[in-house]
mmCIF file with all atom_site columns, C-alpha atoms in Angstrom:
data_model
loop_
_atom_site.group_PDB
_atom_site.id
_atom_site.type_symbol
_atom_site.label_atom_id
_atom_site.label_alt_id
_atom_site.label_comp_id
_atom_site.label_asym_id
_atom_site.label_entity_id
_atom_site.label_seq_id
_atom_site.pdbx_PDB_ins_code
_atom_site.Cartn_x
_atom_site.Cartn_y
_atom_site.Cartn_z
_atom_site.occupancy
_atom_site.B_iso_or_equiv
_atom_site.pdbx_formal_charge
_atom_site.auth_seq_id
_atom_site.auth_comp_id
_atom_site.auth_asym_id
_atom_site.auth_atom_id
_atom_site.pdbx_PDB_model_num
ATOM 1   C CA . UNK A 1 1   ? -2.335  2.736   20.922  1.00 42.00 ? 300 UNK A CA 1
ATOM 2   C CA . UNK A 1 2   ? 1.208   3.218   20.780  1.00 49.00 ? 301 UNK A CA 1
ATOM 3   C CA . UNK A 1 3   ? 1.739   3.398   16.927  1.00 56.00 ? 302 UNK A CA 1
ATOM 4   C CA . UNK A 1 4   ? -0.653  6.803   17.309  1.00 50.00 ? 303 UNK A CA 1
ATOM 5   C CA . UNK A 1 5   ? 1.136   8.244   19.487  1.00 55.00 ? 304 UNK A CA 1
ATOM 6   C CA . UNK A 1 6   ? 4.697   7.606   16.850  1.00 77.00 ? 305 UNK A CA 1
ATOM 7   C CA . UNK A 1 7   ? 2.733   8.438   13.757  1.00 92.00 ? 306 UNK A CA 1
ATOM 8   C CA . UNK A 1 8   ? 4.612   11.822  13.024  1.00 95.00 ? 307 UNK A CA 1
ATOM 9   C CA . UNK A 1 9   ? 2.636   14.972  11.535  1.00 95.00 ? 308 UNK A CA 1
ATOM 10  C CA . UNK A 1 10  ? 5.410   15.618  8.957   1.00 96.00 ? 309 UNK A CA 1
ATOM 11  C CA . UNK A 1 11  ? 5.572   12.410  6.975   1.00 97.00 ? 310 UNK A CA 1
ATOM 12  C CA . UNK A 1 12  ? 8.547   11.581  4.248   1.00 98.00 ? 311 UNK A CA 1
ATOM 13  C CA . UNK A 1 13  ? 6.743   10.534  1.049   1.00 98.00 ? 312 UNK A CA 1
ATOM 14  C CA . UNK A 1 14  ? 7.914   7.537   -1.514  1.00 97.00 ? 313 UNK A CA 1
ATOM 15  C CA . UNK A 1 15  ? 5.624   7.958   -4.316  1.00 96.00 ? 314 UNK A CA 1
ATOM 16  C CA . UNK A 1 16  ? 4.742   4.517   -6.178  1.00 94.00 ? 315 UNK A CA 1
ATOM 17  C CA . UNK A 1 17  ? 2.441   3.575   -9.012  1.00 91.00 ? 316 UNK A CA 1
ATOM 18  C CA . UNK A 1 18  ? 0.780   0.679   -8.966  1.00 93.00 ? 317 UNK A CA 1
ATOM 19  C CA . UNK A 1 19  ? 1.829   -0.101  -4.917  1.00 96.00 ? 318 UNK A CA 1
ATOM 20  C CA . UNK A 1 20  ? -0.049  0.464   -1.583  1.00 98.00 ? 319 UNK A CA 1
ATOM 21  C CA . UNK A 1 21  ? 0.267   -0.118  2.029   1.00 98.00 ? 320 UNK A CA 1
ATOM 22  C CA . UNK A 1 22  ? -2.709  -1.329  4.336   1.00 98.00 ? 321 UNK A CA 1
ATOM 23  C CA . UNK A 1 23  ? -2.359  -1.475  7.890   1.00 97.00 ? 322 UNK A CA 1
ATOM 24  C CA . UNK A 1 24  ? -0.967  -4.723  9.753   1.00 95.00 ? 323 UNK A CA 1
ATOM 25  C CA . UNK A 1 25  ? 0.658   -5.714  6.176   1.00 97.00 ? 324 UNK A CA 1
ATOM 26  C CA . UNK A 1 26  ? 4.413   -5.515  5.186   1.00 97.00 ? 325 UNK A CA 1
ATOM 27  C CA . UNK A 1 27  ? 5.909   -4.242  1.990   1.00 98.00 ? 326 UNK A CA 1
ATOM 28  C CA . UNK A 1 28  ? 9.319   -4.995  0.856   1.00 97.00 ? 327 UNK A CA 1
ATOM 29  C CA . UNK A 1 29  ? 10.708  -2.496  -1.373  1.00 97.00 ? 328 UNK A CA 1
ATOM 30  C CA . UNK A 1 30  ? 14.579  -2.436  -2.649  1.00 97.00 ? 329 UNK A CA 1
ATOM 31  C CA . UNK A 1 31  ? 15.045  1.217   -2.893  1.00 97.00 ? 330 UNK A CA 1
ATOM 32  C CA . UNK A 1 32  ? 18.599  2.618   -5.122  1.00 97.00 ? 331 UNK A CA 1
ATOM 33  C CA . UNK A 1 33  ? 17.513  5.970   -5.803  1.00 96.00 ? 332 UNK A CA 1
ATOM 34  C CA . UNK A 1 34  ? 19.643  8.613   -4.550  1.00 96.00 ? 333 UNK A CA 1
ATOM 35  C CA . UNK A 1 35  ? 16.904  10.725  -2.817  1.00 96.00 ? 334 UNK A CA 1
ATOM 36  C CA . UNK A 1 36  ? 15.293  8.152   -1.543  1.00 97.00 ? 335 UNK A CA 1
ATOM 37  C CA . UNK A 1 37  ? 18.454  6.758   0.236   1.00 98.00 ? 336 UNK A CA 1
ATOM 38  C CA . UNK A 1 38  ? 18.630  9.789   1.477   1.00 97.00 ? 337 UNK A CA 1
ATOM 39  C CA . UNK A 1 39  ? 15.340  9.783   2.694   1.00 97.00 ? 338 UNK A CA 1
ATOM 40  C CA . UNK A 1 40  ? 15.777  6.106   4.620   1.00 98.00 ? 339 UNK A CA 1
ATOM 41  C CA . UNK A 1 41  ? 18.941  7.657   6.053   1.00 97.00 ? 340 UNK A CA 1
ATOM 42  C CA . UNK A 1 42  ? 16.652  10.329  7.574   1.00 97.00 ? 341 UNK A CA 1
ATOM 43  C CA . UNK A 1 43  ? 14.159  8.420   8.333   1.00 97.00 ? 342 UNK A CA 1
ATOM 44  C CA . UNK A 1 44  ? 16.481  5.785   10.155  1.00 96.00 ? 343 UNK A CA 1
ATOM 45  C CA . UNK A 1 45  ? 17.258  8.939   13.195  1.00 94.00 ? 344 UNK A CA 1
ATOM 46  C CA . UNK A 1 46  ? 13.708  10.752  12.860  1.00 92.00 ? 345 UNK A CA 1
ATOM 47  C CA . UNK A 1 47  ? 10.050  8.878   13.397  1.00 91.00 ? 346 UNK A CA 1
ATOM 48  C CA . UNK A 1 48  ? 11.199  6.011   11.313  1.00 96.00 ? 347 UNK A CA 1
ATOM 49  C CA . UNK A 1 49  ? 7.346   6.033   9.153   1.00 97.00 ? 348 UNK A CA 1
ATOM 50  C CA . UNK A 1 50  ? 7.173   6.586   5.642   1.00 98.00 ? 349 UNK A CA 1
ATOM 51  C CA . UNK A 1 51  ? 4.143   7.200   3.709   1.00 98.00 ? 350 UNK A CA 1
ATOM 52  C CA . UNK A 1 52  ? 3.837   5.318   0.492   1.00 98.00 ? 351 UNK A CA 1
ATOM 53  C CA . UNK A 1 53  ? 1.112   7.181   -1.778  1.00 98.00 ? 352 UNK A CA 1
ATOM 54  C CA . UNK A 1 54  ? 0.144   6.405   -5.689  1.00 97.00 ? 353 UNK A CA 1
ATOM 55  C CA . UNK A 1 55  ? 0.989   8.746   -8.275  1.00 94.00 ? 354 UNK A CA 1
ATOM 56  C CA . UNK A 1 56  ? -1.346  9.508   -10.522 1.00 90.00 ? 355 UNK A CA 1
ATOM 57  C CA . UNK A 1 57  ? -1.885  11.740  -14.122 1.00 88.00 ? 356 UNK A CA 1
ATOM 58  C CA . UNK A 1 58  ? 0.121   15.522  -14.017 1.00 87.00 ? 357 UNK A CA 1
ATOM 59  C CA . UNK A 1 59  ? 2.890   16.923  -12.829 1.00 86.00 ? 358 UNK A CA 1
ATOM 60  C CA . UNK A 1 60  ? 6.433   16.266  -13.672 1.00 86.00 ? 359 UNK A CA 1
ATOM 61  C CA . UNK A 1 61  ? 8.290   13.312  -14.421 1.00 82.00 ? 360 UNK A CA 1
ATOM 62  C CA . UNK A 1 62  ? 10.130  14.697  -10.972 1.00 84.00 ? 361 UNK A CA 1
ATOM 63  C CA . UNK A 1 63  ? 7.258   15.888  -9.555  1.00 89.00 ? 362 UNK A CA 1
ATOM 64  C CA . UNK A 1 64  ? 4.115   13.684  -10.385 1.00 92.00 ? 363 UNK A CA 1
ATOM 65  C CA . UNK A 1 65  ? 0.744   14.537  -8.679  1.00 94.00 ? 364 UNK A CA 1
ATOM 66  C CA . UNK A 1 66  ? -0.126  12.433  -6.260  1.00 97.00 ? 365 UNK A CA 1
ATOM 67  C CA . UNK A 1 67  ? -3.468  10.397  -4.874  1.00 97.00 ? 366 UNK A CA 1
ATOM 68  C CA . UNK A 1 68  ? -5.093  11.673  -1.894  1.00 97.00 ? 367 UNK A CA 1
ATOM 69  C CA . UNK A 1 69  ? -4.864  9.054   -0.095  1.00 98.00 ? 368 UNK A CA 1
ATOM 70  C CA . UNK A 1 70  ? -1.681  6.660   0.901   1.00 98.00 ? 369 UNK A CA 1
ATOM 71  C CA . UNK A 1 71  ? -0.770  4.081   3.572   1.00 98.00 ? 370 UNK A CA 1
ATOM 72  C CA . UNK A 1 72  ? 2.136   5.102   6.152   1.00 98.00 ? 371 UNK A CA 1
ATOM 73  C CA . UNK A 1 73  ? 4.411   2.538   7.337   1.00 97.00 ? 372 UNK A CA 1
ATOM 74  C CA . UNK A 1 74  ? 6.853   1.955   10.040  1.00 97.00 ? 373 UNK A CA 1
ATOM 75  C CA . UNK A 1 75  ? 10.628  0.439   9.169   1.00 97.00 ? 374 UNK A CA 1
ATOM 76  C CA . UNK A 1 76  ? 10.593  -2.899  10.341  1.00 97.00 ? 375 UNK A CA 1
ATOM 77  C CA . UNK A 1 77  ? 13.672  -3.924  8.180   1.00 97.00 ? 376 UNK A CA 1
ATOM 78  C CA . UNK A 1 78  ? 17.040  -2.373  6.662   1.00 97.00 ? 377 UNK A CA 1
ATOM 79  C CA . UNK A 1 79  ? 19.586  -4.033  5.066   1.00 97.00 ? 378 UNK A CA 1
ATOM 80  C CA . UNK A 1 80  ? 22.414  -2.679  2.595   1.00 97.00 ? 379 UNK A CA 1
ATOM 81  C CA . UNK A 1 81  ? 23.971  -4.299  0.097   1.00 97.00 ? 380 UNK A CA 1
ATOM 82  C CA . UNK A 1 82  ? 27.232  -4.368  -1.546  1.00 97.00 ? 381 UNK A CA 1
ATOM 83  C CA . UNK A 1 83  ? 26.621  -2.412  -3.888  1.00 97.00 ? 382 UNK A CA 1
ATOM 84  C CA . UNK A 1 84  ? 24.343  0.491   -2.274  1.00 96.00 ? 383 UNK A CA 1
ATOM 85  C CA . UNK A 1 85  ? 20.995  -0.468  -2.311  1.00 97.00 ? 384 UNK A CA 1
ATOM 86  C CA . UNK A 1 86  ? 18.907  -0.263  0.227   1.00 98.00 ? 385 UNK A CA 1
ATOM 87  C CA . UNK A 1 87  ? 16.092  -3.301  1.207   1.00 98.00 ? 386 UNK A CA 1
ATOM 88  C CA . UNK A 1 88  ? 13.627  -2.508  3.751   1.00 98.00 ? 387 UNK A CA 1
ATOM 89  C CA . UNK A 1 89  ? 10.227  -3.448  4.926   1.00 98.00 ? 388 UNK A CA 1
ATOM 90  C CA . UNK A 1 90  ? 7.550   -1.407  6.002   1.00 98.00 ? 389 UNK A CA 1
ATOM 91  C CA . UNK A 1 91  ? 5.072   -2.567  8.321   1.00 97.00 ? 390 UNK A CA 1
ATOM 92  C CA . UNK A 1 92  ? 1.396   -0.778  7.870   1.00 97.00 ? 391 UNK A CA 1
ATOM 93  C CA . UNK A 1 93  ? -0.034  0.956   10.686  1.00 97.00 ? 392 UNK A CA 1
ATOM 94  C CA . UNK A 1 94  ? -2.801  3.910   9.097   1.00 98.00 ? 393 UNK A CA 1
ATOM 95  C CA . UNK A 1 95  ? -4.468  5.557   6.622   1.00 98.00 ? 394 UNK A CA 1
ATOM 96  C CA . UNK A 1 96  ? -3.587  8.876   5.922   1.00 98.00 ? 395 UNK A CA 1
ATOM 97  C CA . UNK A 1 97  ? -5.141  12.327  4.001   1.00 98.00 ? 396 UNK A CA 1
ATOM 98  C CA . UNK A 1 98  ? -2.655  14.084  2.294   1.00 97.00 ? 397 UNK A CA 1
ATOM 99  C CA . UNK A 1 99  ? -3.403  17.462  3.337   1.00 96.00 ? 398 UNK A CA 1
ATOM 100 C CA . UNK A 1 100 ? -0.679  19.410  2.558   1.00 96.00 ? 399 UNK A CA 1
ATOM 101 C CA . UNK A 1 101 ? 2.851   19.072  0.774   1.00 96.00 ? 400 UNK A CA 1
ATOM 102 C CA . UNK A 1 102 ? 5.497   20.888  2.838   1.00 96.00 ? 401 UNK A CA 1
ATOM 103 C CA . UNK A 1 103 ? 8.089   23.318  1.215   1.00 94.00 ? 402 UNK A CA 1
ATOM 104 C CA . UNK A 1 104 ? 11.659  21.675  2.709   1.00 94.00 ? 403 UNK A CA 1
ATOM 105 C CA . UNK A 1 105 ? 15.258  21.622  1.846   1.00 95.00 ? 404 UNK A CA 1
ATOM 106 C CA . UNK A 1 106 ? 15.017  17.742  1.039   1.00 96.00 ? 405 UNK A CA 1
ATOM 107 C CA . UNK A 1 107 ? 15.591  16.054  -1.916  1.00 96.00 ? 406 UNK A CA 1
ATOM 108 C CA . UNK A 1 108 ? 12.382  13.945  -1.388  1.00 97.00 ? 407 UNK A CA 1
ATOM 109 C CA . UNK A 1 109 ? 8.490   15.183  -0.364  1.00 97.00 ? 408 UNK A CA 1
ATOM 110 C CA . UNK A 1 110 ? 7.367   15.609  2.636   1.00 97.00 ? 409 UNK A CA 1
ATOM 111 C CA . UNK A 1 111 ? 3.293   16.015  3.618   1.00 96.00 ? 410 UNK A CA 1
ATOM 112 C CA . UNK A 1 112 ? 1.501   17.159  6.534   1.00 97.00 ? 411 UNK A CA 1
ATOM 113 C CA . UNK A 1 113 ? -0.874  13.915  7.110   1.00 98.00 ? 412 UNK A CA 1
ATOM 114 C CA . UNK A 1 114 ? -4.324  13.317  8.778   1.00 98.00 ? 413 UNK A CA 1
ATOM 115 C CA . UNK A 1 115 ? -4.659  10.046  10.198  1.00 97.00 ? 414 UNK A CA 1
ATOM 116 C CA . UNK A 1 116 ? -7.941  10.837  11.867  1.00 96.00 ? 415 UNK A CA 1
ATOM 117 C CA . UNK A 1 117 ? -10.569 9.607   9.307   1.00 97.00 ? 416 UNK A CA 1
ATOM 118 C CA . UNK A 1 118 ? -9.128  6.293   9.593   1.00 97.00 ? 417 UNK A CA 1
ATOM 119 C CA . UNK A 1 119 ? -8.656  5.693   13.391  1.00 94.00 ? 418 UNK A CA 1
ATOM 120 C CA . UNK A 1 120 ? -9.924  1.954   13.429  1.00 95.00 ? 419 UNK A CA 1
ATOM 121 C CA . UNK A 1 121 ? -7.099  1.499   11.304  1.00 97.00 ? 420 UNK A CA 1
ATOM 122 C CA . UNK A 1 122 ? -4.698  1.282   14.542  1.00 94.00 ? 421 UNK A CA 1
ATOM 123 C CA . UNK A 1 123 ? -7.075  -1.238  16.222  1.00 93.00 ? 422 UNK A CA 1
ATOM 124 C CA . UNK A 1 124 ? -6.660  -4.995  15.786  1.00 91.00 ? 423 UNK A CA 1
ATOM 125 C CA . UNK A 1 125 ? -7.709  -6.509  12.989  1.00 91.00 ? 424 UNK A CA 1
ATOM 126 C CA . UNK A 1 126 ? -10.949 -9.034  13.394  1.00 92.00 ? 425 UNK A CA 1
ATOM 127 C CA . UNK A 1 127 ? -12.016 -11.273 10.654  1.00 94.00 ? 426 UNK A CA 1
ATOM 128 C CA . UNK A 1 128 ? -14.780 -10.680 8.696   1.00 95.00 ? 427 UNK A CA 1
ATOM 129 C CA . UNK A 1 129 ? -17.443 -12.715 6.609   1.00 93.00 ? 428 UNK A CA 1
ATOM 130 C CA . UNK A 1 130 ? -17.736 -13.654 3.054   1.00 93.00 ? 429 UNK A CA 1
ATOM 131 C CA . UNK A 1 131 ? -17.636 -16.117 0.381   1.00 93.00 ? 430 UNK A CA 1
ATOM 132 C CA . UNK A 1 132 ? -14.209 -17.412 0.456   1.00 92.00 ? 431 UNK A CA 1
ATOM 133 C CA . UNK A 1 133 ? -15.462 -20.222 -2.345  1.00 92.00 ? 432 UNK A CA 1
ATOM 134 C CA . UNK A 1 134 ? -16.593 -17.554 -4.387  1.00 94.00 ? 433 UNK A CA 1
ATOM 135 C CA . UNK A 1 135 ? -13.843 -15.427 -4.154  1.00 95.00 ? 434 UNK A CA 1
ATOM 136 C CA . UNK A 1 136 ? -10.966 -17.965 -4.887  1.00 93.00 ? 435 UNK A CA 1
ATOM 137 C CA . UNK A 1 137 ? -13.263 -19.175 -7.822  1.00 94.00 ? 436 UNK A CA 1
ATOM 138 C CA . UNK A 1 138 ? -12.900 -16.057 -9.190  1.00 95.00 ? 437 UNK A CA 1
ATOM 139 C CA . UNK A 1 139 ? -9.073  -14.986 -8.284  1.00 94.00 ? 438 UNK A CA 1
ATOM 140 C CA . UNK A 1 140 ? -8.418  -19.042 -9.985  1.00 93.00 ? 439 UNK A CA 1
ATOM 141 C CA . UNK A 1 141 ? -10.249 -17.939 -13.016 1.00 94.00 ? 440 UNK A CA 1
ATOM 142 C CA . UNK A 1 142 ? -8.667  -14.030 -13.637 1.00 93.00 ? 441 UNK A CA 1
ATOM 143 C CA . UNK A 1 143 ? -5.320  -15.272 -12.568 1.00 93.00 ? 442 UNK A CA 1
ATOM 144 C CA . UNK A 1 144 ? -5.635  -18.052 -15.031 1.00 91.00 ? 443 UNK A CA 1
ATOM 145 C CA . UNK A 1 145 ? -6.677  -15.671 -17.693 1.00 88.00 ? 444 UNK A CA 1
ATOM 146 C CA . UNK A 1 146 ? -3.883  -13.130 -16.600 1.00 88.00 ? 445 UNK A CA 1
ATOM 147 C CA . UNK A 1 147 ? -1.111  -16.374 -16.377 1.00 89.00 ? 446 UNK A CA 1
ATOM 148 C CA . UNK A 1 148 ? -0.487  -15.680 -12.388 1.00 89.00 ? 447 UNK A CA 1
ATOM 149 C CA . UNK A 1 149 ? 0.430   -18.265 -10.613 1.00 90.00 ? 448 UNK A CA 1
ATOM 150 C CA . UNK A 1 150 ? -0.549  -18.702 -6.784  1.00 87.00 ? 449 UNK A CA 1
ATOM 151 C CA . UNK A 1 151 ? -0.445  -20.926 -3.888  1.00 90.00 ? 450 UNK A CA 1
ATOM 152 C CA . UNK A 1 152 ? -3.842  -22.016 -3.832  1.00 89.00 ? 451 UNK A CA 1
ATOM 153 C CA . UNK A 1 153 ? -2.919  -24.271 -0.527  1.00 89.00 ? 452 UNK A CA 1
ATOM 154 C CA . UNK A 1 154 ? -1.891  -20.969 1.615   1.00 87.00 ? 453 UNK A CA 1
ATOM 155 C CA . UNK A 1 155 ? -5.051  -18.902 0.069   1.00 87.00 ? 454 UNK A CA 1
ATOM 156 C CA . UNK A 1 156 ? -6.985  -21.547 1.313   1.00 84.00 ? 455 UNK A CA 1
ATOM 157 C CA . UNK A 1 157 ? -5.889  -21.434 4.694   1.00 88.00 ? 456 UNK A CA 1
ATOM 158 C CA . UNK A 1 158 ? -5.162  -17.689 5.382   1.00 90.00 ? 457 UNK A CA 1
ATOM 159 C CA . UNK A 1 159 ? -8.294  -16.155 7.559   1.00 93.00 ? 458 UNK A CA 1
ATOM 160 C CA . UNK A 1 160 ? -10.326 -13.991 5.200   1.00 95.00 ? 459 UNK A CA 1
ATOM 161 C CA . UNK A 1 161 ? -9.336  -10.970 6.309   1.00 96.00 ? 460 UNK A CA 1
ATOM 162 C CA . UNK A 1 162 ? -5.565  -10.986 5.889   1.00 95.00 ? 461 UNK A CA 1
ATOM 163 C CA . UNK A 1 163 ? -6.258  -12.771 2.128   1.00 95.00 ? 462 UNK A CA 1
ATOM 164 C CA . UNK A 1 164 ? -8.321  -9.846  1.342   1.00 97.00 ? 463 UNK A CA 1
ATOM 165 C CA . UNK A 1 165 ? -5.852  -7.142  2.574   1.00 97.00 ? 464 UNK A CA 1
ATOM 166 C CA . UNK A 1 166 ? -2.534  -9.518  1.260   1.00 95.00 ? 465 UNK A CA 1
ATOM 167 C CA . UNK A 1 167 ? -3.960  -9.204  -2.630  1.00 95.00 ? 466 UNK A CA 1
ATOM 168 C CA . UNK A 1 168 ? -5.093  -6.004  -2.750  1.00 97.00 ? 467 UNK A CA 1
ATOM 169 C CA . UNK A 1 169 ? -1.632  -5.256  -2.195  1.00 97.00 ? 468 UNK A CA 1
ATOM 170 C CA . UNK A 1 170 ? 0.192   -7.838  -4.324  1.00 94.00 ? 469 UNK A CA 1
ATOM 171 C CA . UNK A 1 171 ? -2.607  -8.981  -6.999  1.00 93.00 ? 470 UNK A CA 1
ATOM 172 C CA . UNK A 1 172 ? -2.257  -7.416  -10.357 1.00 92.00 ? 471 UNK A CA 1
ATOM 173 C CA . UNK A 1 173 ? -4.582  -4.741  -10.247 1.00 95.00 ? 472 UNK A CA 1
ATOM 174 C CA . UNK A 1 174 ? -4.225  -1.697  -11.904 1.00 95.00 ? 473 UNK A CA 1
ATOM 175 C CA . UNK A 1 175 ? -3.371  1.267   -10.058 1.00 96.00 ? 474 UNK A CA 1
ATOM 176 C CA . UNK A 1 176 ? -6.742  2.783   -9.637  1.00 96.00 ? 475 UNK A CA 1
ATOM 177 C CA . UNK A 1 177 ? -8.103  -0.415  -8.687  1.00 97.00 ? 476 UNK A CA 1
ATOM 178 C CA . UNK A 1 178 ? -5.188  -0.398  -6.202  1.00 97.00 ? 477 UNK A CA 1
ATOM 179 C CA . UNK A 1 179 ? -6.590  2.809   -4.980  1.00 98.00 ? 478 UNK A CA 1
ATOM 180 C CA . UNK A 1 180 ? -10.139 2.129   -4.797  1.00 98.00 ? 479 UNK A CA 1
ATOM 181 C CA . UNK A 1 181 ? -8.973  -1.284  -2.871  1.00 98.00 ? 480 UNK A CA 1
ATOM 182 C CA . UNK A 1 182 ? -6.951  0.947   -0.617  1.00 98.00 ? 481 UNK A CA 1
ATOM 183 C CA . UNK A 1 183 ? -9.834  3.841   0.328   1.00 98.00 ? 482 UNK A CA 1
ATOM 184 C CA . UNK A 1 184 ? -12.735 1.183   1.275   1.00 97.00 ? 483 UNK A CA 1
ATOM 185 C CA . UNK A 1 185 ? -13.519 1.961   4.318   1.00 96.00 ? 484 UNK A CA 1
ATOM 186 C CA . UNK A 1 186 ? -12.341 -1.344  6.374   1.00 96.00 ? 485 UNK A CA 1
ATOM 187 C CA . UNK A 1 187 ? -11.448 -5.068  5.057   1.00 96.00 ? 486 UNK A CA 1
ATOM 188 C CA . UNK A 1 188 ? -15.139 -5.919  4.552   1.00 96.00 ? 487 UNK A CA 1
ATOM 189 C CA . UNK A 1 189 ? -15.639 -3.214  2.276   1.00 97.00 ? 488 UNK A CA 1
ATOM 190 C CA . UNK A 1 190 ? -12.492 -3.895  0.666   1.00 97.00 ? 489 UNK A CA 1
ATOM 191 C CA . UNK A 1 191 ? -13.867 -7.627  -0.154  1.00 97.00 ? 490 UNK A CA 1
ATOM 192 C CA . UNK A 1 192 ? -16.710 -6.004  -1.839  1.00 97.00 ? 491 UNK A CA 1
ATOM 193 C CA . UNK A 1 193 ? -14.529 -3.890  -3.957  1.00 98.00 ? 492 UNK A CA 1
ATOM 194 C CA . UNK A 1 194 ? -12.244 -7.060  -4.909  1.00 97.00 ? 493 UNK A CA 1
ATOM 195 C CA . UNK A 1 195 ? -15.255 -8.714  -6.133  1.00 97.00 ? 494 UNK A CA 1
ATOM 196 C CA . UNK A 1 196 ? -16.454 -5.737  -8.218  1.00 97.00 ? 495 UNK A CA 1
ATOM 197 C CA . UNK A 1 197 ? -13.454 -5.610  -9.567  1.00 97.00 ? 496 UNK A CA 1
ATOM 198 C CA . UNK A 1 198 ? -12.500 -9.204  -10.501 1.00 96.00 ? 497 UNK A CA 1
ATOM 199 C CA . UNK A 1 199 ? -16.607 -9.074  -12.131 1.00 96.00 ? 498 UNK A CA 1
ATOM 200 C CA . UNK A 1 200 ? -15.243 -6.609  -14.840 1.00 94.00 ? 499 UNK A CA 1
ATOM 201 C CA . UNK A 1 201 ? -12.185 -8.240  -15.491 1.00 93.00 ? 500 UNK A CA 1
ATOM 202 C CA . UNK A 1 202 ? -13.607 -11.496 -15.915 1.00 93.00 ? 501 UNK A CA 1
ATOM 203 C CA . UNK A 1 203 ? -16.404 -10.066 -18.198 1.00 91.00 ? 502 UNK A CA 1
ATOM 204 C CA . UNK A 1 204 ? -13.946 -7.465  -19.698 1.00 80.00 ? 503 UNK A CA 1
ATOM 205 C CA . UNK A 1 205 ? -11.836 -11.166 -20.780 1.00 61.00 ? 504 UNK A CA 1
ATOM 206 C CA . UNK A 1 206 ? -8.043  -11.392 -20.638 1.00 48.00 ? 505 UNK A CA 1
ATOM 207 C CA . UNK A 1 207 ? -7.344  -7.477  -20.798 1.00 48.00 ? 506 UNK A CA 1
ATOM 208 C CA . UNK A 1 208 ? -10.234 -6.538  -18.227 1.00 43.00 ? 507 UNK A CA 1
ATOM 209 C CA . UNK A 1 209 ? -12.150 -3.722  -18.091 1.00 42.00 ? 508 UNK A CA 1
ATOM 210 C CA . UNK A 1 210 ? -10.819 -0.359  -20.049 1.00 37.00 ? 509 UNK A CA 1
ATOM 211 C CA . UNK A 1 211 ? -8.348  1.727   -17.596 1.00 38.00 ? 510 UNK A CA 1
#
């Protein structure tokens, strides 16, 4: 239990459309914006987690509104390049509620998190049961329809569980599938969702259900 006890309760926000982070998964990002370099360069001497939370409709172009839910991750990597950039990856470890957002002199937002409504999240993964046939069968036919290619070999032999978890983060869903993917409550759940979703796309046809 020693990523609870490092989760901090003041957690540095990179709001993403269209991106989240489930726990025990890594997400590379290549981050260039000013704030948010200043943000890694924080992060880097504080807790080193960052919470990565969908936007969603309102707000500003600066200040979009954001889901209640995101996924908060702890630097694994850092790398700069030549010419400024910043590449990282995050490594998942929970859940959290955006409770509050925090008034602070930063350039980037800052919440108050609760991690408690998804505790299991910090306990080992186990694998869970389902119809792996089924759901390749239909990933092979909406990727098809969608032109996405995939290494059928390595979906094959990845244990359900981290298949299920690995595309809801990097499958082509749209962002409130994304979402919905990223609230169920465990990986088992989350297959259900999948398959609820890839149903309406493949009835939907090539552009899916209506977003």
């Amino acid at each position: 239990m020693t990523e609870s006890k490092a989760l901090p309760d003041q957690l540095p926000l990179f709001p993403l459309g269209g991106a989240i982070l489930l726990p025990g998964e890594f997400l590379p990002l290549n981050v260039f914006e000013p704030r948010y370099l200043n943000m890694l360069d924080d992060v880097r001497q504080g807790s080193g987690h960052i919470g990565i939370i969908q936007t969603r409709q309102g707000g500003t172009p600066d200040k979009p509104t954001l889901s209640r839910i995101g996924g908060a991750g702890r630097l694994v990597h850092f790398d700069e390049t030549p010419d400024g950039r910043y590449l990282i990856t995050l490594k998942g470890v929970s859940r959290f509620v955006l409770t509050e957002e925090l008034e602070t002199p930063t350039p980037y937002r800052v919440a108050r998190p609760d991690y408690t409504p998804f505790s299991q999240d910090l306990e080992p993964r186990s694998e869970i049961e389902g119809d792996r046939g089924r759901l390749v069968q239909m990933l092979q036919a909406w990727f098809q329809v969608e032109h996405v290619a995939a290494d059928w070999e390595s979906v094959g032999a990845a244990p359900l569980v981290t298949l299920v978890d690995q595309l809801s983060m990097i499958a082509p869903f749209a962002a409130a599938e994304k979402q919905k993917l990223l609230e169920a409550e465990n990986s088992a759940e989350r297959l259900v969702t999948m398959e609820t979703i890839l149903a309406e796309h493949l009835a939907g046809g090539a552009d899916g259900p209506v977003q």
